[in-house]
Short mmCIF file of C-alpha atoms and ligand atoms in Angstrom, two decimals:
data_model
loop_
_atom_site.label_atom_id
_atom_site.label_comp_id
_atom_site.label_asym_id
_atom_site.label_seq_id
_atom_site.Cartn_x
_atom_site.Cartn_y
_atom_site.Cartn_z
CA MET A 658 122.19 30.96 53.71
CA SER A 659 122.63 30.04 57.32
CA ARG A 660 122.22 31.14 60.91
CA LEU A 661 125.19 32.97 62.41
CA TRP A 662 125.41 30.61 65.37
CA ASP A 663 125.07 27.41 63.31
CA ARG A 664 127.48 24.68 64.52
CA GLY A 665 126.19 22.08 62.14
CA GLU A 666 123.56 20.45 64.37
CA PRO A 667 120.15 20.39 62.66
CA LEU A 668 117.42 22.59 64.09
CA GLU A 669 113.93 21.12 64.28
CA ALA A 670 111.92 22.84 61.51
CA THR A 671 108.96 23.66 63.73
CA ILE A 672 111.28 25.23 66.31
CA ALA A 673 112.99 27.28 63.56
CA ARG A 674 109.67 28.58 62.31
CA PHE A 675 108.36 29.33 65.76
CA THR A 676 111.45 31.17 66.95
CA VAL A 677 111.85 33.14 63.74
CA GLY A 678 108.19 34.18 63.82
CA ARG A 679 107.42 37.27 61.77
CA ASP A 680 111.04 38.51 61.76
CA PRO A 681 111.82 38.08 58.04
CA GLU A 682 108.82 40.21 57.16
CA LEU A 683 109.18 42.78 59.92
CA ASP A 684 112.92 43.07 59.64
CA LEU A 685 112.56 44.04 56.03
CA ARG A 686 111.30 47.40 57.38
CA LEU A 687 114.43 47.71 59.53
CA VAL A 688 117.12 46.53 57.16
CA ALA A 689 117.90 49.98 55.72
CA TYR A 690 118.45 51.30 59.23
CA ASP A 691 120.47 48.24 60.16
CA ALA A 692 122.67 48.93 57.11
CA LEU A 693 123.22 52.57 58.08
CA ALA A 694 124.11 51.54 61.61
CA SER A 695 126.45 48.87 60.22
CA LEU A 696 128.25 51.51 58.16
CA ALA A 697 128.78 53.78 61.19
CA HIS A 698 129.93 50.78 63.19
CA ALA A 699 132.39 49.81 60.41
CA MET A 700 133.82 53.38 60.30
CA MET A 701 134.47 53.15 64.01
CA LEU A 702 136.09 49.70 63.61
CA VAL A 703 138.46 51.33 61.09
CA ASP A 704 139.37 53.96 63.63
CA ILE A 705 140.24 51.37 66.26
CA GLY A 706 142.16 49.23 63.79
CA ILE A 707 139.83 46.23 63.39
CA LEU A 708 139.04 46.97 59.75
CA ASP A 709 141.40 48.42 57.15
CA ARG A 710 140.47 51.77 55.69
CA GLU A 711 140.53 50.17 52.22
CA GLU A 712 137.65 47.95 53.20
CA LEU A 713 135.30 50.86 53.76
CA PRO A 714 134.42 51.72 50.10
CA GLY A 715 133.33 48.13 49.48
CA LEU A 716 131.22 48.05 52.64
CA ARG A 717 129.70 51.41 51.84
CA ARG A 718 128.84 50.35 48.31
CA GLU A 719 127.30 47.04 49.37
CA LEU A 720 125.40 48.58 52.28
CA SER A 721 124.03 51.29 49.96
CA THR A 722 122.81 48.56 47.61
CA VAL A 723 121.10 46.80 50.49
CA ILE A 724 119.41 50.10 51.45
CA ASP A 725 118.11 50.57 47.92
CA GLU A 726 116.85 47.00 47.77
CA ALA A 727 115.22 47.21 51.22
CA LYS A 728 113.45 50.43 50.30
CA VAL A 729 111.58 48.59 47.51
CA GLY A 730 111.10 45.50 49.66
CA ALA A 731 113.54 43.52 47.53
CA PHE A 732 116.14 42.51 50.15
CA PRO A 733 115.59 38.79 50.70
CA ILE A 734 115.42 37.52 54.29
CA ASP A 735 114.84 33.77 54.36
CA LEU A 736 113.69 31.56 57.16
CA ALA A 737 117.13 30.00 57.05
CA ASP A 738 118.68 33.39 57.71
CA GLU A 739 116.60 33.69 60.89
CA ASP A 740 116.46 37.50 60.77
CA GLY A 741 117.48 40.60 58.94
CA HIS A 742 120.75 41.03 60.81
CA THR A 743 121.87 37.56 59.72
CA ALA A 744 120.80 38.18 56.16
CA LEU A 745 122.81 41.40 56.14
CA GLU A 746 125.98 39.82 57.49
CA ASN A 747 125.62 36.89 55.11
CA ARG A 748 125.23 39.23 52.21
CA LEU A 749 128.35 41.25 53.14
CA THR A 750 130.37 38.08 53.55
CA GLU A 751 129.16 36.64 50.27
CA ARG A 752 130.07 39.84 48.36
CA LEU A 753 133.08 41.12 50.33
CA GLY A 754 134.61 38.14 52.13
CA ASP A 755 136.50 39.03 55.29
CA SER A 756 134.97 42.54 55.60
CA GLY A 757 131.68 40.74 56.07
CA ARG A 758 133.23 38.32 58.52
CA ARG A 759 134.63 41.26 60.55
CA ILE A 760 131.56 43.47 60.62
CA HIS A 761 130.08 41.85 63.72
CA THR A 762 133.21 42.57 65.79
CA GLY A 763 132.18 44.56 68.83
CA ARG A 764 128.48 44.08 68.46
CA SER A 765 125.70 41.62 69.00
CA ARG A 766 122.35 41.26 67.33
CA ASN A 767 121.00 42.50 70.67
CA ASP A 768 122.38 46.03 70.23
CA GLN A 769 122.09 45.82 66.46
CA VAL A 770 118.33 45.33 66.56
CA ILE A 771 117.89 48.11 69.13
CA ALA A 772 119.85 50.52 66.93
CA ALA A 773 117.74 49.64 63.88
CA LEU A 774 114.52 49.98 65.88
CA ARG A 775 115.51 53.38 67.26
CA LEU A 776 116.59 54.76 63.89
CA PHE A 777 113.39 53.49 62.37
CA GLY A 778 111.41 54.82 65.31
CA ARG A 779 112.85 58.33 64.98
CA ASP A 780 111.63 58.57 61.37
CA ALA A 781 108.31 56.95 62.14
CA VAL A 782 107.57 59.30 65.06
CA LEU A 783 108.34 62.25 62.80
CA ASP A 784 105.93 60.80 60.22
CA VAL A 785 103.24 60.56 62.89
CA ILE A 786 103.82 64.14 64.04
CA GLU A 787 103.67 65.34 60.46
CA GLU A 788 100.35 63.63 59.86
CA LEU A 789 99.08 64.89 63.20
CA LEU A 790 99.99 68.48 62.27
CA ALA A 791 98.28 68.20 58.86
CA THR A 792 95.11 66.93 60.48
CA THR A 793 95.29 69.56 63.17
CA GLU A 794 95.66 72.22 60.51
CA LEU A 795 92.58 70.96 58.76
CA LEU A 796 90.51 70.79 61.97
CA HIS A 797 91.68 74.24 62.89
CA SER A 798 90.53 75.66 59.55
CA LEU A 799 87.17 73.77 59.76
CA GLY A 800 86.88 75.38 63.20
CA GLU A 801 86.99 78.75 61.51
CA THR A 802 84.74 77.82 58.54
CA HIS A 803 81.97 76.43 60.76
CA ARG A 804 82.58 78.77 63.69
CA GLU A 805 78.97 80.12 63.55
CA VAL A 806 77.14 76.91 62.60
CA SER A 807 74.87 76.28 65.59
CA ILE A 808 74.57 72.82 67.03
CA PRO A 809 73.62 71.65 70.48
CA GLY A 810 76.48 71.15 72.93
CA TYR A 811 76.11 67.94 74.93
CA THR A 812 77.01 66.51 78.29
CA HIS A 813 75.99 62.95 79.21
CA THR A 814 74.70 62.72 75.54
CA ARG A 815 71.94 65.14 76.59
CA GLN A 816 71.55 68.67 75.32
CA ALA A 817 73.51 71.01 77.60
CA MET A 818 74.22 74.40 76.03
CA PRO A 819 74.10 75.91 72.56
CA SER A 820 77.36 75.47 70.75
CA THR A 821 78.78 75.38 67.26
CA LEU A 822 80.19 72.81 64.89
CA GLY A 823 83.40 74.80 64.39
CA PHE A 824 83.89 74.80 68.12
CA LEU A 825 83.88 71.03 68.16
CA PHE A 826 86.51 70.84 65.40
CA ALA A 827 88.65 73.47 67.09
CA ALA A 828 88.50 71.42 70.28
CA TYR A 829 89.85 68.39 68.46
CA ALA A 830 92.59 70.52 66.84
CA GLU A 831 93.74 71.74 70.21
CA GLY A 832 93.57 68.24 71.69
CA LEU A 833 95.68 66.74 68.92
CA LEU A 834 98.25 69.47 69.35
CA ASP A 835 98.46 68.67 73.09
CA GLY A 836 99.74 65.21 72.10
CA VAL A 837 102.80 66.60 70.33
CA PRO A 838 104.99 66.90 73.46
CA TRP A 839 104.32 63.25 74.20
CA LEU A 840 105.66 62.35 70.76
CA VAL A 841 108.63 64.63 71.17
CA THR A 842 109.49 62.84 74.40
CA ALA A 843 109.22 59.48 72.60
CA PHE A 844 111.51 60.85 69.85
CA GLU A 845 114.10 61.96 72.38
CA HIS A 846 113.93 58.69 74.21
CA LEU A 847 114.56 56.84 70.96
CA ASN A 848 117.36 59.21 69.99
CA ARG A 849 120.15 57.62 72.05
CA SER A 850 122.75 55.22 70.69
CA PRO A 851 122.65 51.67 72.04
CA LEU A 852 125.62 50.54 69.94
CA GLY A 853 128.59 49.12 71.70
CA SER A 854 126.45 47.55 74.38
CA ALA A 855 126.71 44.32 72.39
CA SER A 856 124.81 41.56 74.17
CA GLY A 857 124.45 43.81 77.20
CA TYR A 858 127.90 43.64 78.75
CA GLY A 859 130.19 45.42 76.27
CA VAL A 860 133.28 43.76 74.71
CA ALA A 861 137.06 43.75 75.33
CA LEU A 862 137.81 46.32 72.69
CA PRO A 863 138.25 50.09 72.94
CA LEU A 864 134.98 50.80 71.16
CA ASP A 865 134.39 54.45 70.44
CA ARG A 866 130.70 54.53 71.24
CA GLN A 867 130.43 58.29 71.05
CA ARG A 868 131.80 58.26 67.50
CA VAL A 869 129.16 55.83 66.37
CA ALA A 870 126.44 57.85 68.06
CA ASP A 871 127.67 61.00 66.29
CA LEU A 872 127.81 59.30 62.93
CA LEU A 873 124.20 58.22 63.30
CA GLY A 874 123.01 61.57 64.60
CA PHE A 875 121.95 60.23 67.96
CA SER A 876 121.82 62.98 70.59
CA ARG A 877 123.95 60.90 72.97
CA VAL A 878 125.16 57.41 73.95
CA GLN A 879 122.92 55.46 76.29
CA GLU A 880 125.75 54.63 78.66
CA ASN A 881 125.26 51.63 80.91
CA THR A 882 125.30 48.70 78.51
CA LEU A 883 122.83 46.67 80.52
CA ALA A 884 120.47 49.66 80.79
CA VAL A 885 120.44 49.61 76.99
CA GLN A 886 119.14 46.08 76.98
CA ASN A 887 116.72 46.79 79.82
CA ASP A 888 115.30 49.61 77.76
CA ARG A 889 114.17 47.35 74.90
CA GLY A 890 110.45 46.89 75.15
CA ARG A 891 110.16 49.82 77.46
CA THR A 892 111.07 52.23 74.70
CA GLU A 893 108.46 50.52 72.53
CA MET A 894 105.91 50.86 75.32
CA LEU A 895 106.69 54.52 75.84
CA THR A 896 106.39 55.25 72.12
CA LEU A 897 103.15 53.37 71.83
CA GLY A 898 102.00 55.28 74.90
CA ALA A 899 102.74 58.55 73.12
CA LEU A 900 100.70 57.35 70.16
CA LEU A 901 97.69 56.75 72.38
CA ALA A 902 96.99 60.48 72.75
CA PRO A 903 96.28 61.21 69.06
CA SER A 904 94.66 57.86 68.49
CA LEU A 905 92.22 58.42 71.37
CA ASP A 906 91.37 61.86 70.02
CA LEU A 907 90.68 60.47 66.58
CA THR A 908 88.62 57.65 68.02
CA ARG A 909 86.38 60.14 69.69
CA LEU A 910 86.23 62.37 66.66
CA ALA A 911 85.27 59.33 64.53
CA THR A 912 82.50 58.49 67.00
CA ASP A 913 81.18 62.07 66.93
CA LEU A 914 81.17 62.10 63.18
CA ILE A 915 79.35 58.80 63.06
CA TRP A 916 76.47 59.91 65.25
CA MET A 917 76.31 63.44 63.83
CA SER A 918 75.91 61.97 60.32
CA THR A 919 73.11 59.55 61.20
CA ASP A 920 69.74 59.93 59.49
CA GLU A 921 68.29 61.10 62.80
CA PHE A 922 70.80 63.81 63.60
CA GLY A 923 72.16 64.79 60.14
CA PHE A 924 74.20 67.76 61.33
CA VAL A 925 76.69 66.66 58.73
CA SER A 926 76.81 64.00 56.05
CA LEU A 927 79.73 62.04 54.66
CA ALA A 928 80.54 62.30 50.98
CA ASP A 929 79.92 59.24 48.84
CA GLN A 930 83.64 58.88 48.02
CA VAL A 931 84.52 58.26 51.64
CA THR A 932 81.72 55.87 52.47
CA THR A 933 81.15 52.25 51.52
CA GLY A 934 78.06 50.38 50.41
CA SER A 935 76.14 47.27 51.46
CA SER A 936 75.97 44.07 49.46
CA ILE A 937 72.29 43.60 50.38
CA MET A 938 70.79 47.01 51.13
CA PRO A 939 71.02 49.23 48.07
CA GLN A 940 70.41 52.52 49.88
CA LYS A 941 73.24 52.17 52.41
CA ARG A 942 76.31 54.44 52.59
CA ASN A 943 78.31 53.36 55.61
CA PRO A 944 80.98 55.16 57.67
CA ASP A 945 83.35 52.14 57.63
CA VAL A 946 86.39 54.38 57.55
CA LEU A 947 85.39 56.02 60.78
CA GLU A 948 84.56 52.69 62.40
CA LEU A 949 87.97 51.37 61.43
CA ILE A 950 89.65 54.48 62.79
CA ARG A 951 87.83 53.69 66.07
CA ALA A 952 88.89 50.03 65.88
CA SER A 953 92.44 50.97 65.04
CA GLY A 954 92.51 52.99 68.28
CA ALA A 955 91.32 49.97 70.22
CA ARG A 956 94.03 47.88 68.62
CA LEU A 957 96.69 50.42 69.50
CA ARG A 958 95.70 50.29 73.16
CA ALA A 959 96.08 46.52 72.88
CA ARG A 960 99.51 46.89 71.27
CA HIS A 961 100.61 49.18 74.09
CA ALA A 962 99.45 46.59 76.62
CA GLU A 963 101.17 43.86 74.63
CA ALA A 964 104.51 45.65 74.79
CA ALA A 965 104.04 46.35 78.56
CA ASN A 966 103.11 42.75 79.30
CA LEU A 967 106.03 41.31 77.29
CA TYR A 968 108.39 43.53 79.20
CA ALA A 969 106.89 43.30 82.70
CA SER A 970 108.25 40.06 84.13
CA LEU A 971 111.71 39.82 82.60
CA PRO A 972 114.90 39.76 84.59
CA ALA A 973 117.63 42.22 83.51
CA GLY A 974 119.23 41.82 80.09
CA TYR A 975 118.20 40.42 76.73
CA HIS A 976 115.52 37.77 76.36
CA ARG A 977 114.03 36.48 73.16
CA ASP A 978 110.63 37.55 74.52
CA LEU A 979 111.67 41.04 73.44
CA GLN A 980 111.57 40.05 69.80
CA LEU A 981 107.78 40.13 70.05
CA THR A 982 107.76 43.81 71.04
CA LYS A 983 108.84 44.55 67.50
CA GLU A 984 105.46 43.83 65.95
CA PRO A 985 103.35 46.15 68.16
CA PHE A 986 105.98 48.84 67.76
CA LEU A 987 106.21 48.71 63.97
CA GLU A 988 102.53 48.15 63.38
CA GLY A 989 101.40 50.67 65.97
CA LEU A 990 103.47 53.39 64.39
CA ARG A 991 102.22 52.57 60.93
CA GLU A 992 98.57 52.34 61.94
CA THR A 993 98.64 55.63 63.86
CA ARG A 994 100.24 57.42 60.93
CA ASP A 995 97.56 55.95 58.66
CA LEU A 996 94.59 56.83 60.85
CA LEU A 997 95.79 60.39 61.18
CA ARG A 998 96.05 60.53 57.42
CA VAL A 999 92.88 58.79 56.42
CA VAL A 1000 90.58 61.05 58.44
CA ARG A 1001 91.51 64.01 56.29
CA PRO A 1002 89.53 63.12 53.15
CA VAL A 1003 86.51 62.46 55.39
CA LEU A 1004 86.82 65.93 56.87
CA GLU A 1005 87.69 67.67 53.62
CA THR A 1006 84.53 66.37 51.93
CA LEU A 1007 82.19 66.71 54.87
CA VAL A 1008 78.83 68.22 54.01
CA VAL A 1009 77.42 70.50 56.69
CA HIS A 1010 73.68 71.04 57.21
CA PRO A 1011 73.38 74.17 59.40
CA ASP A 1012 69.58 73.89 59.55
CA ARG A 1013 69.71 70.45 61.15
CA GLY A 1014 71.81 71.53 64.13
CA ARG A 1015 69.60 74.51 64.70
CA ARG A 1016 66.36 72.53 64.49
CA ALA A 1017 67.62 69.88 66.84
CA MET A 1018 67.88 72.31 69.70
CA THR A 1019 65.24 72.11 72.44
CA PRO A 1020 64.08 75.55 73.74
CA SER A 1021 65.39 74.73 77.20
CA ILE A 1022 68.94 74.42 75.90
CA GLY A 1023 69.06 78.23 76.39
CA ALA A 1024 68.21 77.90 80.07
CA THR A 1025 71.70 78.54 81.45
CA ASP A 1026 72.19 81.54 79.19
CA GLU A 1027 68.87 82.85 80.49
CA VAL A 1028 70.22 82.54 84.03
CA TYR A 1029 73.25 84.52 82.98
CA ARG A 1030 71.13 87.24 81.40
CA ARG A 1031 69.56 87.72 84.83
CA VAL A 1032 72.97 87.58 86.50
CA ALA A 1033 74.17 90.35 84.18
CA GLN A 1034 71.33 92.47 85.56
CA GLY A 1035 72.53 91.99 89.10
CA GLU A 1036 70.48 88.99 90.25
CA PRO A 1037 72.43 86.43 92.37
CA PHE A 1038 73.24 83.32 90.38
CA ARG A 1039 71.32 80.88 92.55
CA THR A 1040 68.20 83.05 92.64
CA ALA A 1041 68.23 83.37 88.88
CA TYR A 1042 68.87 79.60 88.53
CA LYS A 1043 65.85 78.80 90.69
CA ALA A 1044 63.62 81.19 88.79
CA VAL A 1045 64.54 79.66 85.41
CA ALA A 1046 64.31 76.12 86.81
CA GLN A 1047 60.59 76.61 87.48
CA ASP A 1048 59.95 76.10 83.75
CA PRO A 1049 63.14 76.23 81.72
CA ALA A 1050 61.58 75.95 78.28
CA THR A 1051 59.26 78.93 78.68
CA ALA A 1052 61.79 81.00 80.64
CA VAL A 1053 64.16 81.24 77.72
CA THR A 1054 63.98 84.50 75.81
CA GLY A 1055 65.48 85.00 72.39
CA ASP A 1056 66.71 82.31 70.01
CA PRO A 1057 68.55 79.62 72.00
CA ALA A 1058 70.48 78.62 68.85
CA GLU A 1059 72.16 82.03 68.98
CA ALA A 1060 72.86 82.05 72.69
CA TRP A 1061 76.45 80.96 72.26
CA ARG A 1062 77.08 84.49 70.97
CA ASP A 1063 76.75 85.84 74.49
CA ARG A 1064 79.82 83.84 75.60
CA GLN A 1065 82.68 86.12 74.76
CA HIS A 1066 85.58 84.90 76.82
CA LEU A 1067 88.71 83.20 75.46
CA GLY A 1068 88.05 79.74 74.06
CA ALA A 1069 84.24 79.87 74.25
CA PRO A 1070 82.06 78.42 71.48
CA GLY A 1071 81.91 80.77 68.54
CA ALA A 1072 84.91 82.82 69.74
CA LYS A 1073 87.58 83.47 67.17
CA ALA A 1074 90.55 81.22 67.72
CA GLY A 1075 93.32 82.80 69.78
CA SER A 1076 96.84 82.76 68.34
CA GLY A 1077 97.96 79.90 70.61
CA VAL A 1078 97.06 77.01 68.33
CA ARG A 1079 98.60 78.73 65.28
CA ARG A 1080 101.79 79.40 67.19
CA ARG A 1081 102.06 75.89 68.51
CA LEU A 1082 101.34 74.41 65.09
CA ASP A 1083 104.09 76.47 63.50
CA ALA A 1084 106.57 75.71 66.32
CA ALA A 1085 105.88 71.95 66.03
CA ARG A 1086 106.27 72.03 62.27
CA GLU A 1087 109.56 73.86 62.59
CA TRP A 1088 110.75 71.30 65.14
CA VAL A 1089 109.89 68.40 62.79
CA GLU A 1090 111.61 70.07 59.84
CA GLY A 1091 114.74 70.69 61.95
CA ARG A 1092 114.91 67.00 62.96
CA ARG A 1093 114.26 65.83 59.42
CA ALA A 1094 116.99 68.04 58.00
CA ALA A 1095 119.44 66.90 60.73
CA ILE A 1096 118.77 63.24 59.93
CA GLU A 1097 119.04 63.85 56.21
CA THR A 1098 122.43 65.57 56.70
CA VAL A 1099 123.66 62.67 58.81
CA TRP A 1100 122.70 60.05 56.17
CA GLU A 1101 124.26 62.06 53.36
CA ALA A 1102 127.51 62.35 55.28
CA LEU A 1103 127.54 58.71 56.16
CA LEU A 1104 126.92 57.49 52.62
CA ALA A 1105 129.17 60.04 50.89
CA THR A 1106 131.93 58.22 49.12
CA SER A 1107 134.95 60.30 50.10
N1 LIG B 1058 115.42 38.78 66.14
C1 LIG B 1058 116.02 39.00 67.37
C2 LIG B 1058 115.22 40.00 68.24
O1 LIG B 1058 114.50 40.72 67.72
C3 LIG B 1058 117.41 39.51 67.19
C4 LIG B 1058 118.27 39.35 68.39
C5 LIG B 1058 118.62 37.92 68.58
N2 LIG B 1058 119.48 37.78 69.68
C6 LIG B 1058 119.63 36.60 70.31
N3 LIG B 1058 120.44 36.60 71.31
N4 LIG B 1058 118.98 35.53 69.98
O2 LIG B 1058 115.36 40.01 69.43
#
């Protein structure tokens, strides 16, 4: 096959390889979306008289075949094709002749790639939210199960106040859930049609941009055609930015699980089936999965910075630099989905040792609760504080490991979860299901052979 812009002059092989980069491999993940967008574009070209209505069934059939092939990774994109958009047009031309030669009327690869990226991104963000909600659900239920398992609460990695293991899990559940609105914003940013912007300056045809947007289920057209191009890279950065929230939460959770499961602490231990061994030390079971979750978070922050840096110094409009924002975007979405998924078997099989958390507590961890016992009897806070500070360890009365029971207010360690998390979980799930169903309906309508 050949490049769309080929005029017959040879292209230096090293230049071809360098400029194509990872496109053949990465575009394979976008081809199905490119095909759907091409179908919507073709339907609009029929409406404005560029394509004949009789050409549509052939295009629909061929594009559906491409979608099926792409789904199993079987749509070939060669180096000679340069990218997935070229491979797609070449395929349509090879099978359908002039319909293939007409499909690019009123578009450019510049708006074509953005359309594919946004349609892909919509689904991928929904995947991430779904995984996030499943993990939140699990953490929320572990919060209940271990609500009364005493462990020290720490600040500065020093014992601070008595707490519980369930409280820690519930905190992560709530934190993850707080990231959902970030992801919804990314989804909505992605959900605007770039098509018709062509290379960034429109074309001399009465394109019906709204019709294409409707056919693809985009919430609206992104109007200014140059703004569309200026948004490439920035959209990727925004989406990667939204992924940072859950990935940072999981990074910290992974770190907590690593230290809590050490031989020295042993508040929990990791099941054999989620740990890995050592080639030299027979006794070792290592938390590699948690370390890679942590590393994956570090890489995501680098991917976010990569997109921002690629974007930062460009003048308005399309530049080939933007091709390189594809990799952090596609990989960042995939990795975040995976890390949200892979933590679940670790949590599901976690073995809890309530005695270890209890035994780890120093007597003085109950000092603040002792101060509050005095406060409850009318003593001024500072006076009580100073009295306990004389010798905190001996001042503590009662079992410090149970002192969290005295904290009864909303959200305190050991308190039963309020209905807020449950409500927000359900609302988020409903939102995702609504978006999924809407997208499904749109694809069915688009591919229906009527
Ligand atoms: N692979 C290219 C990209 O991702 C497609 C657009 C090419 N456009 C161009 N004017 N060379 O940016």
